[in-house]
Short mmCIF file of C-alpha atoms in Angstrom, two decimals:
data_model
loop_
_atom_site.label_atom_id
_atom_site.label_comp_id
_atom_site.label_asym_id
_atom_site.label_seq_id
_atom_site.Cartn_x
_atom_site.Cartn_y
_atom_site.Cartn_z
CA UNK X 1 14.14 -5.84 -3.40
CA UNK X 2 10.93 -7.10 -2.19
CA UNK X 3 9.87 -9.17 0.50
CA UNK X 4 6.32 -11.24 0.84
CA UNK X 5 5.53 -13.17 3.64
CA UNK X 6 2.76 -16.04 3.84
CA UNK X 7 2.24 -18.28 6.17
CA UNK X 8 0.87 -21.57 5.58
CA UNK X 9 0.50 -25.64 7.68
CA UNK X 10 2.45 -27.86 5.96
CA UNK X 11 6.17 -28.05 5.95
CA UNK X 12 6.09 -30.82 3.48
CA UNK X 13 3.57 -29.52 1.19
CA UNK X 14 5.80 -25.85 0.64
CA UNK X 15 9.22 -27.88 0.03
CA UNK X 16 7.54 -30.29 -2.41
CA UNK X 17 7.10 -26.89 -4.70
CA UNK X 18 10.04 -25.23 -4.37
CA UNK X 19 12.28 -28.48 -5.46
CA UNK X 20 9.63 -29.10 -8.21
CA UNK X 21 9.45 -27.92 -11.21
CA UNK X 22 7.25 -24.88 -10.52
CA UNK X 23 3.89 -24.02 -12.37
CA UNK X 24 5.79 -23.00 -16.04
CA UNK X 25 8.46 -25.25 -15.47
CA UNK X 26 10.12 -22.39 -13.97
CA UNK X 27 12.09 -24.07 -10.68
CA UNK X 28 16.17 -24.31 -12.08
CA UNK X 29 18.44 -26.01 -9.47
CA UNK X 30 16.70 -25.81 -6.52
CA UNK X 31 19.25 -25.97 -3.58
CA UNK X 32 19.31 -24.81 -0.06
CA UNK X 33 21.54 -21.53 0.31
CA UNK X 34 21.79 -20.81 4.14
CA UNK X 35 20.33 -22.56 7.25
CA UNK X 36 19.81 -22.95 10.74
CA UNK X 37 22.92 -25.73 9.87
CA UNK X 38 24.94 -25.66 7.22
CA UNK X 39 23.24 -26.47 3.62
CA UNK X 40 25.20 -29.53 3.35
CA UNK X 41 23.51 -31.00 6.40
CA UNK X 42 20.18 -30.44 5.71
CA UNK X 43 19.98 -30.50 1.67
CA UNK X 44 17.43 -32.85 0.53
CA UNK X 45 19.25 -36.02 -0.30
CA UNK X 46 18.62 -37.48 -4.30
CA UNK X 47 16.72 -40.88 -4.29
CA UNK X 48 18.31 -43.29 -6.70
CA UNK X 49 15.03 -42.58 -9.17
CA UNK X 50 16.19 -39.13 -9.36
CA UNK X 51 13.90 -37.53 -6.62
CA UNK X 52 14.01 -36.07 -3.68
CA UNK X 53 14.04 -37.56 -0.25
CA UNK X 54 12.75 -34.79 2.28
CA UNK X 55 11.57 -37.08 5.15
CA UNK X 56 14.94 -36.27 7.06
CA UNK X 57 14.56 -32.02 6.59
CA UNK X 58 10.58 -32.13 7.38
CA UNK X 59 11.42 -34.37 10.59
CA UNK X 60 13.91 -31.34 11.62
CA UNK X 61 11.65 -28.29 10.73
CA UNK X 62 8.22 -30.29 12.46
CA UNK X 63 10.57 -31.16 15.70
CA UNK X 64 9.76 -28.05 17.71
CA UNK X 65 6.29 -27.51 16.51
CA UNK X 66 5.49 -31.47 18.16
CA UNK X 67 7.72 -29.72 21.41
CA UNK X 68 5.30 -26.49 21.49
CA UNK X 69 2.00 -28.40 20.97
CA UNK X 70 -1.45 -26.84 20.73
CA UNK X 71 0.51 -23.67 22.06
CA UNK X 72 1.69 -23.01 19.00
CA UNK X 73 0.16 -20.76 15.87
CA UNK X 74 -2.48 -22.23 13.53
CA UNK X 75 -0.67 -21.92 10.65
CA UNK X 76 3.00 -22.71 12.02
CA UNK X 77 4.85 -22.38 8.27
CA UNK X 78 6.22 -19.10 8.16
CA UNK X 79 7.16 -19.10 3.91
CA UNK X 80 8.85 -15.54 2.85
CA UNK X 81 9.70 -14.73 -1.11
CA UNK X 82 12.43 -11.98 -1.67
CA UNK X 83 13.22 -10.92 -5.10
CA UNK X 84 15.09 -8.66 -6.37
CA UNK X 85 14.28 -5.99 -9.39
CA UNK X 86 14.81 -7.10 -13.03
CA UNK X 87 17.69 -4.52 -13.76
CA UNK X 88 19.72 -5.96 -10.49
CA UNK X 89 22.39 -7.81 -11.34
CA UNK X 90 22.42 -11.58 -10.01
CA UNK X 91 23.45 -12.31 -6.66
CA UNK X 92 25.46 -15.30 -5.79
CA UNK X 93 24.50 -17.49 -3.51
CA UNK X 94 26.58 -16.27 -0.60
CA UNK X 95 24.72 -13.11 -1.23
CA UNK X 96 21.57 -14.12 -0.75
CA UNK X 97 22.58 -15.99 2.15
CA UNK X 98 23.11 -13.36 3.54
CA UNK X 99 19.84 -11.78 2.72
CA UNK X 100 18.00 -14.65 3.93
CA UNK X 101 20.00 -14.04 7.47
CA UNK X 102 19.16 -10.40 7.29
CA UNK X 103 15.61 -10.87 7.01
CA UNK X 104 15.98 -13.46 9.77
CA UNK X 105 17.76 -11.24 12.20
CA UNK X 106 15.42 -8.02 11.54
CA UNK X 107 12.35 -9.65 12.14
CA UNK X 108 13.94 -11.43 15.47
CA UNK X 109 13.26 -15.09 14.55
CA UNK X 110 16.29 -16.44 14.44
CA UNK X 111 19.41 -13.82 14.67
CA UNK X 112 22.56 -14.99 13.87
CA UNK X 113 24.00 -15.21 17.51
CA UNK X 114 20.71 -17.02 18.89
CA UNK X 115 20.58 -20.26 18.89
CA UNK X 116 17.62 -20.90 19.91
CA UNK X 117 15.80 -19.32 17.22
CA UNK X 118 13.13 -20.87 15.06
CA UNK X 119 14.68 -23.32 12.79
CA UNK X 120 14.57 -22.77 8.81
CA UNK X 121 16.30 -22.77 5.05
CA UNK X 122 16.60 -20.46 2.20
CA UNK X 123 15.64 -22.40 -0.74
CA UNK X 124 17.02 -20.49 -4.56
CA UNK X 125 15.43 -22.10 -7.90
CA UNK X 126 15.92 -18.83 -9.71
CA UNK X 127 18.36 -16.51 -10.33
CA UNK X 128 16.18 -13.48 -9.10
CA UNK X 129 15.15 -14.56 -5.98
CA UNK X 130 15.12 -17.25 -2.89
CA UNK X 131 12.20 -18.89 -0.31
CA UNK X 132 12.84 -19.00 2.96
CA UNK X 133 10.88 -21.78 5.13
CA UNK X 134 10.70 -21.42 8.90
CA UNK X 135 8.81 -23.07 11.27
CA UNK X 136 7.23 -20.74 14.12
CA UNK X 137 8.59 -22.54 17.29
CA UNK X 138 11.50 -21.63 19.07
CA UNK X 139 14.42 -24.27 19.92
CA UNK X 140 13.88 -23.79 23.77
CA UNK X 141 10.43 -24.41 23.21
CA UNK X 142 8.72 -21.08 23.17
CA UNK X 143 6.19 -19.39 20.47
CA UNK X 144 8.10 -16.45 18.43
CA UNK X 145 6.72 -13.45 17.97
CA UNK X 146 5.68 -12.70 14.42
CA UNK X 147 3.61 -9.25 14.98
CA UNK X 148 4.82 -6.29 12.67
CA UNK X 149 6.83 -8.73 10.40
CA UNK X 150 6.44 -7.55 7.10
CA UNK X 151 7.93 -4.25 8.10
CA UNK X 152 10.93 -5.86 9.00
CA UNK X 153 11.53 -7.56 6.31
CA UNK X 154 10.87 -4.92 4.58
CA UNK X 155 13.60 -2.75 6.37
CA UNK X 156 15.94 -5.99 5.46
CA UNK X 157 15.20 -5.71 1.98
CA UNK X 158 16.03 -2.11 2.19
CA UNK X 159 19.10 -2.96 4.09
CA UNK X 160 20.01 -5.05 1.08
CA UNK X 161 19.82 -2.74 -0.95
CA UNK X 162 22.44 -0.36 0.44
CA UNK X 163 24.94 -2.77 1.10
CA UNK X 164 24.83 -4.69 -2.69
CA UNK X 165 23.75 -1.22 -4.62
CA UNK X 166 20.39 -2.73 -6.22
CA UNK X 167 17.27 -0.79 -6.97
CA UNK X 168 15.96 1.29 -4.14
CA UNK X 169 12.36 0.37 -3.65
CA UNK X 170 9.75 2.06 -1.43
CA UNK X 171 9.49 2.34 2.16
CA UNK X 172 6.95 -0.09 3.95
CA UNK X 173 5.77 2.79 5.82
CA UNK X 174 1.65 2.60 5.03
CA UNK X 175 2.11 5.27 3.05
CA UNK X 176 0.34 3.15 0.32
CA UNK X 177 -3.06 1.93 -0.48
CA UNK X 178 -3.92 -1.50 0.55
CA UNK X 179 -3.33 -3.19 -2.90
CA UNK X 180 -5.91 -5.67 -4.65
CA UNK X 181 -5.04 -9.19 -3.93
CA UNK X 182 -4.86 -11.66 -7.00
CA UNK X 183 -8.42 -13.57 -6.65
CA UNK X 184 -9.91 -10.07 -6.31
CA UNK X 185 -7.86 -9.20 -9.98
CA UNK X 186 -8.64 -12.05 -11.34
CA UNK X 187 -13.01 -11.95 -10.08
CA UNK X 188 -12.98 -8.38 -11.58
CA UNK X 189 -11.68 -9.54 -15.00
CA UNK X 190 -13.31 -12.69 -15.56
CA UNK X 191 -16.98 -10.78 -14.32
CA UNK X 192 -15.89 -7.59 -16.91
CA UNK X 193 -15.96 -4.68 -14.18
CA UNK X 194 -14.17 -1.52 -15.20
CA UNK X 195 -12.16 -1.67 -11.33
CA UNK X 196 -11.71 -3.86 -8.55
CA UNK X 197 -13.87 -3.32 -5.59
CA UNK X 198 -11.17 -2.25 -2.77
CA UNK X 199 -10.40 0.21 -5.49
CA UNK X 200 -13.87 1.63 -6.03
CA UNK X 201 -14.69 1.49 -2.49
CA UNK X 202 -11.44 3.09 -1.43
CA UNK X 203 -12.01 6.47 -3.82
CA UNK X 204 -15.78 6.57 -2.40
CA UNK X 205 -14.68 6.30 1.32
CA UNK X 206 -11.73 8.95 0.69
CA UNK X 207 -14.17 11.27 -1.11
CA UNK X 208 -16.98 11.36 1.18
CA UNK X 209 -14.53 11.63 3.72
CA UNK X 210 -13.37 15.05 2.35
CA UNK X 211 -16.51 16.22 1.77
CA UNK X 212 -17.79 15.23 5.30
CA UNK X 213 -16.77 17.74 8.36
CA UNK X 214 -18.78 14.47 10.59
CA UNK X 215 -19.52 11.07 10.54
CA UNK X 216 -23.15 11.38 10.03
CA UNK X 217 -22.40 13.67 6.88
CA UNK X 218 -19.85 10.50 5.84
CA UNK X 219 -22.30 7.61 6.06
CA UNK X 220 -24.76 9.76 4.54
CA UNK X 221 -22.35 10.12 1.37
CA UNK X 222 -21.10 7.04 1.24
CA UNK X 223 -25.05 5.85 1.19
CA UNK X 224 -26.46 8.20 -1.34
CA UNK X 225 -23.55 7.31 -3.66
CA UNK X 226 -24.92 3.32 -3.66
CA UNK X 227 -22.21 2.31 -1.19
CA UNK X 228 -23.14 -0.29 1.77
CA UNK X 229 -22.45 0.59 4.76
CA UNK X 230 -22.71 -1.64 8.00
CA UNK X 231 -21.50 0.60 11.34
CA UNK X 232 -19.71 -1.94 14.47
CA UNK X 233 -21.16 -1.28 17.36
CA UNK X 234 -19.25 -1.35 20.84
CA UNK X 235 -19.55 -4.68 22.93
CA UNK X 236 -19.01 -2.51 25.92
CA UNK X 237 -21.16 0.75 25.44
CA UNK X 238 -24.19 0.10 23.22
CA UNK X 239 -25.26 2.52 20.88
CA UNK X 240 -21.13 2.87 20.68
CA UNK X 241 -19.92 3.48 17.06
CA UNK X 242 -16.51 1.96 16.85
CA UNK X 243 -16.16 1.32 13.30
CA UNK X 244 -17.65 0.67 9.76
CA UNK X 245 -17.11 -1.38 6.76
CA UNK X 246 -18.51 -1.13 3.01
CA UNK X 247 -19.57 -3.19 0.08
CA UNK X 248 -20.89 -2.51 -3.52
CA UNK X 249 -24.25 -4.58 -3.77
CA UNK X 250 -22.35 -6.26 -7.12
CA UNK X 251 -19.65 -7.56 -5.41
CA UNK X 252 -20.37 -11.21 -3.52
CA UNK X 253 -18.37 -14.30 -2.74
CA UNK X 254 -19.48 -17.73 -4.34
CA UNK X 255 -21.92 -18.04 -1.62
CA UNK X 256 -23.58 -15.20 -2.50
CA UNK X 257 -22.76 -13.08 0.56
CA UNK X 258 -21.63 -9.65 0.27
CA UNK X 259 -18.06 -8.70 0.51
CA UNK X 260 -17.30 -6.50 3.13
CA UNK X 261 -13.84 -4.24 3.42
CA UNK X 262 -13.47 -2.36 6.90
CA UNK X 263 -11.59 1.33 6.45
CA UNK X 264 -8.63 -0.29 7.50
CA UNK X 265 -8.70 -2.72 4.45
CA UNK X 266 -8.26 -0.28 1.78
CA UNK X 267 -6.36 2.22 3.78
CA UNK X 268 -4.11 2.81 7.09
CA UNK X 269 -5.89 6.41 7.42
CA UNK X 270 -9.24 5.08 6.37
CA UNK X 271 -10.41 3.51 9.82
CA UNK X 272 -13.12 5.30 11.78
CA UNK X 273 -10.79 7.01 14.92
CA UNK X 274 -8.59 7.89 12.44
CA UNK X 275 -11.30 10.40 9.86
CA UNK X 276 -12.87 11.33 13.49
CA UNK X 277 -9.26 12.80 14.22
CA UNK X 278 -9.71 14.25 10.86
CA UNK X 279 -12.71 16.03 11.14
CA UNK X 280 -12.22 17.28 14.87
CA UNK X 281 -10.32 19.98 13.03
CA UNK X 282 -13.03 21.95 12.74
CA UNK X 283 -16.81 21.29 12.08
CA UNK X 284 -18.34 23.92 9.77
CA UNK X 285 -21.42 24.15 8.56
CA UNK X 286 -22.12 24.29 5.09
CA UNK X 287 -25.70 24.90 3.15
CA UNK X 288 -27.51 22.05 0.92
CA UNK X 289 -28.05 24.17 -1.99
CA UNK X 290 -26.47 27.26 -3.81
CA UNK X 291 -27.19 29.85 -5.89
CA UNK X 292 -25.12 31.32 -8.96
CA UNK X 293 -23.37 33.70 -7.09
CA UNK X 294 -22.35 31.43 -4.01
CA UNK X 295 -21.19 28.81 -6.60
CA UNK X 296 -18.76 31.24 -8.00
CA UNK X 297 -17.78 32.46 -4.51
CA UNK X 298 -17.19 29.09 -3.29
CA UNK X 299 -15.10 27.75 -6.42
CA UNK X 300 -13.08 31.56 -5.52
CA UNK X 301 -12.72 30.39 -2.21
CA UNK X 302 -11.03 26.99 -2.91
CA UNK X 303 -8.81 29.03 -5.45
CA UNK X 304 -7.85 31.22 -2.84
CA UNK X 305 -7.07 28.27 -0.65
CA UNK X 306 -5.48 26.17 -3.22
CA UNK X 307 -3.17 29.14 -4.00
CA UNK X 308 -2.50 29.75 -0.54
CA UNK X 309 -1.43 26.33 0.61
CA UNK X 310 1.01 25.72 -2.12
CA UNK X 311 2.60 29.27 -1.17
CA UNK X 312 2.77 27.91 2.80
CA UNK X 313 4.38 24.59 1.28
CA UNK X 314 7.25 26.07 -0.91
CA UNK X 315 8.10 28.09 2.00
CA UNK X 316 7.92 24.69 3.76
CA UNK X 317 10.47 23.17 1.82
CA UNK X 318 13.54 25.49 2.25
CA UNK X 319 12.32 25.31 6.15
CA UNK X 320 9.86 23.87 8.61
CA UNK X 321 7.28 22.13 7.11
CA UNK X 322 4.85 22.72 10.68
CA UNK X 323 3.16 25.31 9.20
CA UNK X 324 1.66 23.00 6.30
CA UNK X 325 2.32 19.41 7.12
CA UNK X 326 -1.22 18.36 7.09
CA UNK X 327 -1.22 20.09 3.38
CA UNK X 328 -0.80 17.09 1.32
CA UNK X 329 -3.96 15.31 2.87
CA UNK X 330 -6.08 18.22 2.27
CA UNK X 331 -4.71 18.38 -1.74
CA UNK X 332 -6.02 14.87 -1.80
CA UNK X 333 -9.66 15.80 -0.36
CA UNK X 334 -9.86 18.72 -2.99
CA UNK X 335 -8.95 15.83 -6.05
CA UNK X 336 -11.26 13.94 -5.23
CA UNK X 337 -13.71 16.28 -4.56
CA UNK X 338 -13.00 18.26 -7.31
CA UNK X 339 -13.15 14.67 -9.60
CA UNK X 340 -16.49 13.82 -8.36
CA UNK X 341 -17.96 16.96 -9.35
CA UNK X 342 -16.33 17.69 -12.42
CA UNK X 343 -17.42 14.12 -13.37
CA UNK X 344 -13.58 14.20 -15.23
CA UNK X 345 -11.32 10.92 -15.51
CA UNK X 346 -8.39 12.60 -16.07
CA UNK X 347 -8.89 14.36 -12.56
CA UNK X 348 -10.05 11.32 -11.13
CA UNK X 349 -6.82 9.47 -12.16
CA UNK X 350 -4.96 12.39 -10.40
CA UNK X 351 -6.53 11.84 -7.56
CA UNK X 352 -5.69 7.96 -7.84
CA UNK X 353 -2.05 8.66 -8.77
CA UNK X 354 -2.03 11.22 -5.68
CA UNK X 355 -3.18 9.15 -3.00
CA UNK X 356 0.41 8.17 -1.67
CA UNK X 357 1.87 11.33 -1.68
CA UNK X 358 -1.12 12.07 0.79
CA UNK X 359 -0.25 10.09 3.57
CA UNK X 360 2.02 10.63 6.59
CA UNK X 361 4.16 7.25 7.45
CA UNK X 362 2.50 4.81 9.40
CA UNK X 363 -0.66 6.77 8.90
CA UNK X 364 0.12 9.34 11.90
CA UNK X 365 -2.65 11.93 11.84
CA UNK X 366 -0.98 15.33 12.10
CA UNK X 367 -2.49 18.76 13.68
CA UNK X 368 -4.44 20.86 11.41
CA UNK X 369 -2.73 24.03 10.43
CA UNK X 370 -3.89 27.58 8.93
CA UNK X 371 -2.93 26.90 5.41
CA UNK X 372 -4.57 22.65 5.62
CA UNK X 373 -7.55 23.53 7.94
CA UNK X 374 -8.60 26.47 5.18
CA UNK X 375 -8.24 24.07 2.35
CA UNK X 376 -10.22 21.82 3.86
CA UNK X 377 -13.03 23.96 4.48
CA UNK X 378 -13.20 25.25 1.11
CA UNK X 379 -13.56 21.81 -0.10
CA UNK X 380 -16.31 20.54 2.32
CA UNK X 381 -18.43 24.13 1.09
CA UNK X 382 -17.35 22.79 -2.83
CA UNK X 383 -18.16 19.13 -1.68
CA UNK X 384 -22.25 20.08 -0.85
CA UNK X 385 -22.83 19.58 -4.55
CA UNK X 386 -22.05 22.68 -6.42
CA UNK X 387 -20.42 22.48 -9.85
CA UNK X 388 -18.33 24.73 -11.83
CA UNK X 389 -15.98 24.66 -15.00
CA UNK X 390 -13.11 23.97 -13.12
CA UNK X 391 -10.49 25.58 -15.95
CA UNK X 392 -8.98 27.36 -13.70
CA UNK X 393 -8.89 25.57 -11.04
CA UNK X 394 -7.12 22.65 -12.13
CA UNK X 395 -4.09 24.72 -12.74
CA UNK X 396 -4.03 25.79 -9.30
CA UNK X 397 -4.53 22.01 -8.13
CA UNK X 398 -1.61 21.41 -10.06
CA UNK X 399 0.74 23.95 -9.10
CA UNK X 400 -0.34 22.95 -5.34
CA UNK X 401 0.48 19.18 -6.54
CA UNK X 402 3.81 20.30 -7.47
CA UNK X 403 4.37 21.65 -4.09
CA UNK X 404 3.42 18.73 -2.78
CA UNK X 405 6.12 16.91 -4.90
CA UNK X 406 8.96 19.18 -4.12
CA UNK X 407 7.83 19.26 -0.26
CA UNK X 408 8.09 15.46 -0.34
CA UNK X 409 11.59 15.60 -2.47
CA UNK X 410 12.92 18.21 0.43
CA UNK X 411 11.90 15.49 3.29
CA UNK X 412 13.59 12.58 1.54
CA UNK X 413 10.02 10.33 0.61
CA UNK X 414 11.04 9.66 -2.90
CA UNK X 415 8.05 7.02 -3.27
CA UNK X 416 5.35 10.27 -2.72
CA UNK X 417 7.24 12.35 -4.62
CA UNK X 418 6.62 10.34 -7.38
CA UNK X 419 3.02 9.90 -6.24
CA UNK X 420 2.96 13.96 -7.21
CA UNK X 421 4.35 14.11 -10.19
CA UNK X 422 2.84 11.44 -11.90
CA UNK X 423 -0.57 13.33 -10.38
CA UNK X 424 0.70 16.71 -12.07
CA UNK X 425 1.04 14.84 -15.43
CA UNK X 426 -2.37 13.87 -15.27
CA UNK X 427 -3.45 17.52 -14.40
CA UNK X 428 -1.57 18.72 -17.28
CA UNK X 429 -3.67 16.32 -19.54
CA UNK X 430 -6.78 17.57 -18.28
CA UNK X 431 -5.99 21.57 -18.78
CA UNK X 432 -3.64 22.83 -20.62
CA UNK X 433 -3.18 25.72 -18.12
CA UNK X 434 -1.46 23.80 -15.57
CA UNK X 435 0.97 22.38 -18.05
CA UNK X 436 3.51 25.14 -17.34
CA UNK X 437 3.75 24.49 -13.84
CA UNK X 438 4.36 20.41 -14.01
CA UNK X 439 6.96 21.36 -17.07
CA UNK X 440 8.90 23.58 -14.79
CA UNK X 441 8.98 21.14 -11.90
CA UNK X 442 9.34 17.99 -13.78
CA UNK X 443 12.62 19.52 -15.35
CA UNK X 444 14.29 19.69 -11.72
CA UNK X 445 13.38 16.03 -10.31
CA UNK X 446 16.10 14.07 -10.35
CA UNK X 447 13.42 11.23 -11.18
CA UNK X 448 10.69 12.70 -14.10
CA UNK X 449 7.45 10.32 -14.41
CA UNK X 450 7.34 10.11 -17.83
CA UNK X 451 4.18 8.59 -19.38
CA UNK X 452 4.92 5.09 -21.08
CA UNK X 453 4.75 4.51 -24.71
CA UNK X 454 1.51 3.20 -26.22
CA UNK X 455 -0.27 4.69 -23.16
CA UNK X 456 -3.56 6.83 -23.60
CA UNK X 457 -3.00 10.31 -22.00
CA UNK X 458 -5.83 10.02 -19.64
CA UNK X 459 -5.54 6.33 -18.24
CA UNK X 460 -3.46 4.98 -15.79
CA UNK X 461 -0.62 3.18 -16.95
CA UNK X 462 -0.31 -0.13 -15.90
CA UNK X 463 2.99 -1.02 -13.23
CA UNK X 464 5.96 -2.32 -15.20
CA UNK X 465 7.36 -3.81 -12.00
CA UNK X 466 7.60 -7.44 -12.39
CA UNK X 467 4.85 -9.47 -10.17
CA UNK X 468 6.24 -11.58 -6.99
CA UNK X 469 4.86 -14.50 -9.26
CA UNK X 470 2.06 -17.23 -7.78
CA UNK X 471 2.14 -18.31 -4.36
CA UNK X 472 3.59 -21.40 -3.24
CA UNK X 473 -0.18 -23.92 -2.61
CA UNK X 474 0.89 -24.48 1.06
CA UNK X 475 0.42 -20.71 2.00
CA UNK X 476 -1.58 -18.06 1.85
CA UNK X 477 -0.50 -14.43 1.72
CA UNK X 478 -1.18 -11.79 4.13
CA UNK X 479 -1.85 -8.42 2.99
CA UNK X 480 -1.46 -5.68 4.82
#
């Protein structure tokens, strides 16, 4: 089940919708499930035309918003869609009254034994899914707290799960990419770009950050690959780097103004403090240029490494996984390093398909070990611009994928263990070498990412999850 919350002004506006008949005619039987009251009290009466009268249901929901005045939020409509997966079964309504109330309790505005809470409905007009409408002022006249609620409705969707045996869905732990929003979908296909610009922006920013062992050396990158950069200075201590965002020179708003995406914005590990924490590893210097010797001694040295750190992760996986936690980020530095220079898509969609199994939850930074402070090394020496064949190679990124993978199976984070393996079928694509290895591992995973029919070996294939479907006009959705 999934859970998106927007937040919008008008009470009014966001129940007109959902009792209309929806954008494809789409609403069925719109009715309230569950309530601060009963349904039966607050269910928008029928006017003798056939319509709806909702003065009576607005008048409640506005009440303590008038009560909290201008202490209250900007946008005071708090509008959340859950919807279950397309092979769930259908939930009755008592069920997902009682998934509106979970979501409710979790993210603490209106438990069940509080009555004081914010007040607010569950609206269903479909079997897959319900709205619920809140208002963001409490009954004794204080402002709720909203910070950090996504998670927890998130953990109530997963909660739901359990209980009613539907599809397990992945964690809302930041373990993913920041994901394109619709209007940024939509600009990229009606201008005919190959990508959307969070996308293209992200893979620069995580490439020059694994080929950087500074800051300096990462705005230099970013720069002399045609990215913008604009660096935020401290209020408090000028001269003060605190932060940085980045544009493509292609990509403006209708005003003509470029479009600017802080680290943050396309990842949770992507912000300035945390690549610093990144690279105070270990700084080591590197040289500009190389010979044919040193570029065959530096593609043996990531070899070495890449062999190295999947041996310190299997042995991770039957025990403590201290000794190569920090393992997975460095595999995703040497993809996309390795991508760049090998100017290969089929590596580059690796290192797309990778990029969750990368992350730690909640984008915790861990301490470098041997076996992820070695890798990285070898991949800031192979990131100064030497190229190679690769052949090689790319079987030994994929057996260290695999690792990865089965690390991530051991620890329970199904959602990056699938990150991996669809990675090591896109490694197998691009050398038949490292086929053996993703064969092998793919026959033990209790989930194998198989590629989709009709699909192109080397492209990504496209999510067959259903979309959340358009947002209601009275909100706007947050994206975190």
């Amino acid at each position: 089940m999934i859970g998106k919350v927007m937040r919008g002004r008008r009470v009014g506006g966001l129940l007109y919708y959902l009792y209309g008949p929806g954008r494809a005619n789409e609403h069925v039987n719109p009715h309230i499930v569950v309530g601060w009251r009963h349904p039966a009290e607050v269910e928008p009466s029928l006017r003798p035309e056939g319509g709806r009268d909702f003065r009576n249901l607005i008048g409640l929901l506005n009440q303590p918003l008038a009560a909290l005045g201008e202490r209250g939020y900007a946008e005071p409509v708090w509008h959340c869609v859950a919807r279950a997966a397309r092979q769930d079964r259908i939930l009755s309504d008592d069920e997902w009254a009682q998934v509106a109330q979970e979501i409710m309790t979790r993210t603490g505005l209106a438990p069940a034994d509080d009555d004081n809470g914010v007040r607010w409905v569950a609206v269903r007009h479909a079997d897959d899914h319900i709205h619920i409408v809140a208002t963001l002022a409490r009954q004794d006249g204080t402002k709720p707290r909203t910070w950090n609620d996504f998670y927890r409705v998130r953990e109530a969707c997963q909660a739901v799960e359990r209980r009613y045996g539907l599809r397990v869905t992945a964690p809302g732990d930041r373990t993913a990419a920041r994901r394109p929003t619709r209007s940024e979908t939509e600009q990229t296909r009606r201008r005919g770009w190959d990508e959307v610009p969070r996308t293209v922006l992200r893979q620069h920013v995580v490439t020059a950050a694994a080929a950087a062992a500074s800051e300096e050396e990462f705005f230099r990158s970013l720069e002399a690959a045609g990215v913008l950069v604009r660096q935020r200075m401290s209020q408090r201590n000028p001269g003060e780097v605190t932060g940085y965002a980045v544009a493509l020179p292609k990509h403006r708003n209708r005003a003509g103004e470029l479009v600017w995406f802080g680290g943050g914005r396309l990842a949770a590990d992507l912000t300035l403090p945390k690549l610093r924490a990144r690279w105070r590893g270990g700084s080591d210097h590197h040289p500009d240029g190389a010979g044919a010797d040193d570029r065959r001694e530096i593609w043996e040295l990531v070899t070495t490494a890449a062999r190295q750190a999947a041996a310190q992760l299997r042995e991770a996986t039957v025990g403590e996984t201290g000794g190569a936690a920090d393992v997975p980020g460095a595999t995703s530095d040497l993809l996309h390093v390795a991508a760049r220079l090998l100017k290969d898509q089929r590596l580059r969609n690796a290192a797309e398909a990778f990029d969750r199994a990368a992350r730690e939850p909640y984008a915790r930074i861990l301490p470098p070990t041997r076996a992820g402070l070695e890798l990285r090394r070898a991949v800031r020496r192979l990131g100064a611009g030497t190229r190679g064949s690769g052949g090689s190679l790319i079987a030994d990124i994929a057996a260290l994928v695999v690792a990865v993978a089965e690390l991530r199976t051991a620890q329970g984070r199904m959602a990056q263990a699938v990150a991996a393996r669809a990675a090591a079928q896109h490694l197998a694509v691009a050398s038949p070498a490292a086929g053996a290895p993703v064969r092998l591992a793919a026959a033990d995973f209790p989930q194998p990412v198989a590629r989709p029919l009709g699909t192109d070996p080397g492209q990504n294939p496209r999510s067959s999850g259903r979309s959340a479907g358009p947002p209601a006009p009275s909100a706007s959705p947050r994206h975190r």
